[in-house]
Amino acid sequence: TVLMVFVPLQVFGQVIYKVPCDYSTPSCECPLQLENGTRIEVCEFEFEVSLQHTFTRYNVNTTINTVATGGQLWIINDVTGEFEPQGSSATPCTECTEPFAVDGYTFRTFIAINGRIPGPTLIVNYNQTVSVNVFNNLLEDAVSIHWHGLDQRKTN
């Protein structure tokens, strides 16, 4: 078990909270206030952009926030629609992701955010500012991030 302590920063009088958001968190939520009742004004998230492969499961190492291949190719059973390991039986892995099937048919690479496609869900409260630091681990490509499901009235 890893104990993580998140200490809020104050920049120009604003309370900035670094939201825990890594390979093990599909949904990343910024609380409204700290335990002492101080309102959190800025929610800071970190995104790590990387290439991954469909039909492959990944071993998640939350200690250093990385993933590695689970070492086995998976296929979708035409009858049941479930993932099955190709070849011998699956090696047990308690810290592995499920295999990804972006379109359900094609073995290919895809761009993942924090080891996920789609990326993690960000949950913030009304009047909180969102700050996202993006770390591009792609060797040759630039990255652009866009959002879905976000109410952005009266913003640029």
Short mmCIF file of C-alpha atoms in Angstrom, two decimals:
data_model
loop_
_atom_site.label_atom_id
_atom_site.label_comp_id
_atom_site.label_asym_id
_atom_site.label_seq_id
_atom_site.Cartn_x
_atom_site.Cartn_y
_atom_site.Cartn_z
CA THR A 1 0.00 0.00 0.00
CA VAL A 2 1.31 3.42 -0.97
CA LEU A 3 0.36 6.40 1.17
CA MET A 4 0.04 9.60 -0.85
CA VAL A 5 -0.28 12.97 0.81
CA PHE A 6 -1.49 15.84 -1.35
CA VAL A 7 -0.50 19.22 -0.02
CA PRO A 8 -2.26 22.17 -1.65
CA LEU A 9 -0.15 25.04 -2.92
CA GLN A 10 -1.00 28.72 -2.77
CA VAL A 11 -0.10 30.84 -5.78
CA PHE A 12 -1.27 34.44 -5.84
CA GLY A 13 -3.60 33.61 -2.96
CA GLN A 14 -5.33 30.74 -4.82
CA VAL A 15 -5.43 27.26 -3.32
CA ILE A 16 -4.12 24.79 -5.94
CA TYR A 17 -4.83 21.09 -5.42
CA LYS A 18 -2.90 18.43 -7.36
CA VAL A 19 -5.56 15.82 -8.11
CA PRO A 20 -4.41 12.18 -7.92
CA CYS A 21 -4.88 11.02 -11.50
CA ASP A 22 -2.73 8.18 -12.82
CA TYR A 23 -2.91 4.79 -14.55
CA SER A 24 -5.00 3.33 -11.74
CA THR A 25 -7.69 6.05 -11.68
CA PRO A 26 -10.29 6.00 -14.50
CA SER A 27 -12.06 8.96 -12.90
CA CYS A 28 -10.17 11.85 -11.28
CA GLU A 29 -12.15 14.05 -8.90
CA CYS A 30 -11.17 17.38 -7.38
CA PRO A 31 -12.83 17.92 -3.99
CA LEU A 32 -14.70 21.14 -3.26
CA GLN A 33 -12.64 21.84 -0.15
CA LEU A 34 -9.78 20.55 1.97
CA GLU A 35 -10.33 18.71 5.26
CA ASN A 36 -9.83 22.01 7.13
CA GLY A 37 -12.68 23.61 5.14
CA THR A 38 -10.50 25.72 2.80
CA ARG A 39 -12.12 25.94 -0.65
CA ILE A 40 -10.03 24.57 -3.51
CA GLU A 41 -9.90 27.09 -6.35
CA VAL A 42 -7.56 25.43 -8.89
CA CYS A 43 -7.57 21.71 -9.70
CA GLU A 44 -4.33 20.53 -11.28
CA PHE A 45 -4.25 17.29 -13.30
CA GLU A 46 -1.39 15.49 -15.05
CA PHE A 47 -1.83 13.63 -18.34
CA GLU A 48 0.77 11.26 -19.73
CA VAL A 49 0.38 10.63 -23.47
CA SER A 50 1.74 7.31 -24.79
CA LEU A 51 1.30 4.72 -27.54
CA GLN A 52 -0.31 1.40 -26.67
CA HIS A 53 -1.57 -1.61 -28.64
CA THR A 54 -5.05 -3.03 -29.02
CA PHE A 55 -5.69 -6.61 -27.88
CA THR A 56 -2.89 -6.35 -25.33
CA ARG A 57 -3.25 -6.10 -21.59
CA TYR A 58 -0.89 -3.93 -19.56
CA ASN A 59 0.62 -4.43 -16.13
CA VAL A 60 0.05 -1.26 -14.11
CA ASN A 61 2.77 -0.13 -11.72
CA THR A 62 1.19 2.63 -9.65
CA THR A 63 4.34 3.06 -7.57
CA ILE A 64 6.14 4.76 -10.46
CA ASN A 65 3.03 5.46 -12.61
CA THR A 66 4.03 3.35 -15.61
CA VAL A 67 2.61 0.46 -17.59
CA ALA A 68 4.29 -2.49 -19.27
CA THR A 69 2.87 -5.09 -21.56
CA GLY A 70 1.29 -8.10 -19.92
CA GLY A 71 3.10 -10.10 -22.57
CA GLN A 72 0.14 -11.79 -24.19
CA LEU A 73 -2.01 -11.13 -27.24
CA TRP A 74 -5.78 -11.44 -26.78
CA ILE A 75 -8.57 -12.05 -29.29
CA ILE A 76 -12.34 -11.60 -29.17
CA ASN A 77 -14.31 -14.86 -29.25
CA ASP A 78 -16.74 -14.65 -32.19
CA VAL A 79 -19.43 -16.58 -30.28
CA THR A 80 -19.27 -15.05 -26.79
CA GLY A 81 -17.84 -11.63 -27.66
CA GLU A 82 -15.44 -11.99 -24.70
CA PHE A 83 -11.67 -11.51 -24.68
CA GLU A 84 -9.63 -14.72 -24.71
CA PRO A 85 -5.86 -15.11 -24.60
CA GLN A 86 -4.43 -16.32 -27.88
CA GLY A 87 -2.47 -19.54 -27.52
CA SER A 88 -1.95 -20.86 -24.00
CA SER A 89 -4.11 -19.85 -21.05
CA ALA A 90 -3.84 -16.38 -19.54
CA THR A 91 -1.15 -15.69 -16.98
CA PRO A 92 -2.84 -14.49 -13.77
CA CYS A 93 -2.28 -10.80 -13.15
CA THR A 94 -4.03 -8.88 -10.40
CA GLU A 95 -2.67 -5.49 -11.50
CA CYS A 96 -3.32 -5.73 -15.25
CA THR A 97 -5.71 -3.75 -17.38
CA GLU A 98 -8.27 -5.48 -19.53
CA PRO A 99 -7.19 -5.72 -23.18
CA PHE A 100 -8.20 -2.70 -25.27
CA ALA A 101 -10.28 -3.13 -28.42
CA VAL A 102 -10.59 0.34 -29.89
CA ASP A 103 -12.70 -0.77 -32.85
CA GLY A 104 -13.10 -4.42 -31.84
CA TYR A 105 -11.39 -5.89 -34.90
CA THR A 106 -8.03 -4.32 -35.71
CA PHE A 107 -4.65 -4.97 -34.10
CA ARG A 108 -3.05 -1.52 -34.05
CA THR A 109 -1.45 1.15 -31.93
CA PHE A 110 -3.47 3.93 -30.35
CA ILE A 111 -2.72 7.06 -28.36
CA ALA A 112 -3.63 6.71 -24.68
CA ILE A 113 -3.99 9.28 -21.90
CA ASN A 114 -2.79 7.89 -18.56
CA GLY A 115 -2.95 4.42 -20.10
CA ARG A 116 -6.61 4.74 -21.13
CA ILE A 117 -8.76 5.33 -24.17
CA PRO A 118 -10.74 7.42 -23.77
CA GLY A 119 -8.68 9.28 -21.18
CA PRO A 120 -9.75 9.66 -17.55
CA THR A 121 -12.92 11.49 -16.58
CA LEU A 122 -12.16 14.77 -14.82
CA ILE A 123 -14.67 15.85 -12.17
CA VAL A 124 -14.54 19.39 -10.81
CA ASN A 125 -16.93 21.65 -8.98
CA TYR A 126 -18.60 24.86 -10.06
CA ASN A 127 -16.21 27.87 -10.19
CA GLN A 128 -13.06 25.75 -9.92
CA THR A 129 -10.32 26.39 -12.47
CA VAL A 130 -8.84 23.37 -14.24
CA SER A 131 -5.12 23.15 -15.01
CA VAL A 132 -3.84 20.18 -17.04
CA ASN A 133 -0.13 19.43 -17.45
CA VAL A 134 0.45 17.20 -20.48
CA PHE A 135 3.58 15.03 -20.74
CA ASN A 136 4.07 13.85 -24.31
CA ASN A 137 5.84 10.48 -24.41
CA LEU A 138 5.37 10.07 -28.15
CA LEU A 139 8.76 9.96 -29.84
CA GLU A 140 7.90 11.79 -33.05
CA ASP A 141 4.46 13.38 -32.78
CA ALA A 142 3.12 16.59 -31.32
CA VAL A 143 -0.05 16.35 -29.24
CA SER A 144 -3.28 18.30 -29.03
CA ILE A 145 -5.92 17.60 -26.37
CA HIS A 146 -9.63 18.32 -26.78
CA TRP A 147 -12.61 17.80 -24.48
CA HIS A 148 -16.05 16.21 -24.68
CA GLY A 149 -19.04 16.64 -22.36
CA LEU A 150 -17.93 19.96 -20.94
CA ASP A 151 -20.16 23.00 -20.43
CA GLN A 152 -17.99 25.99 -21.37
CA ARG A 153 -20.43 28.85 -21.69
CA LYS A 154 -18.95 32.36 -21.72
CA THR A 155 -15.37 31.11 -22.23
CA ASN A 156 -12.93 31.45 -25.12
#
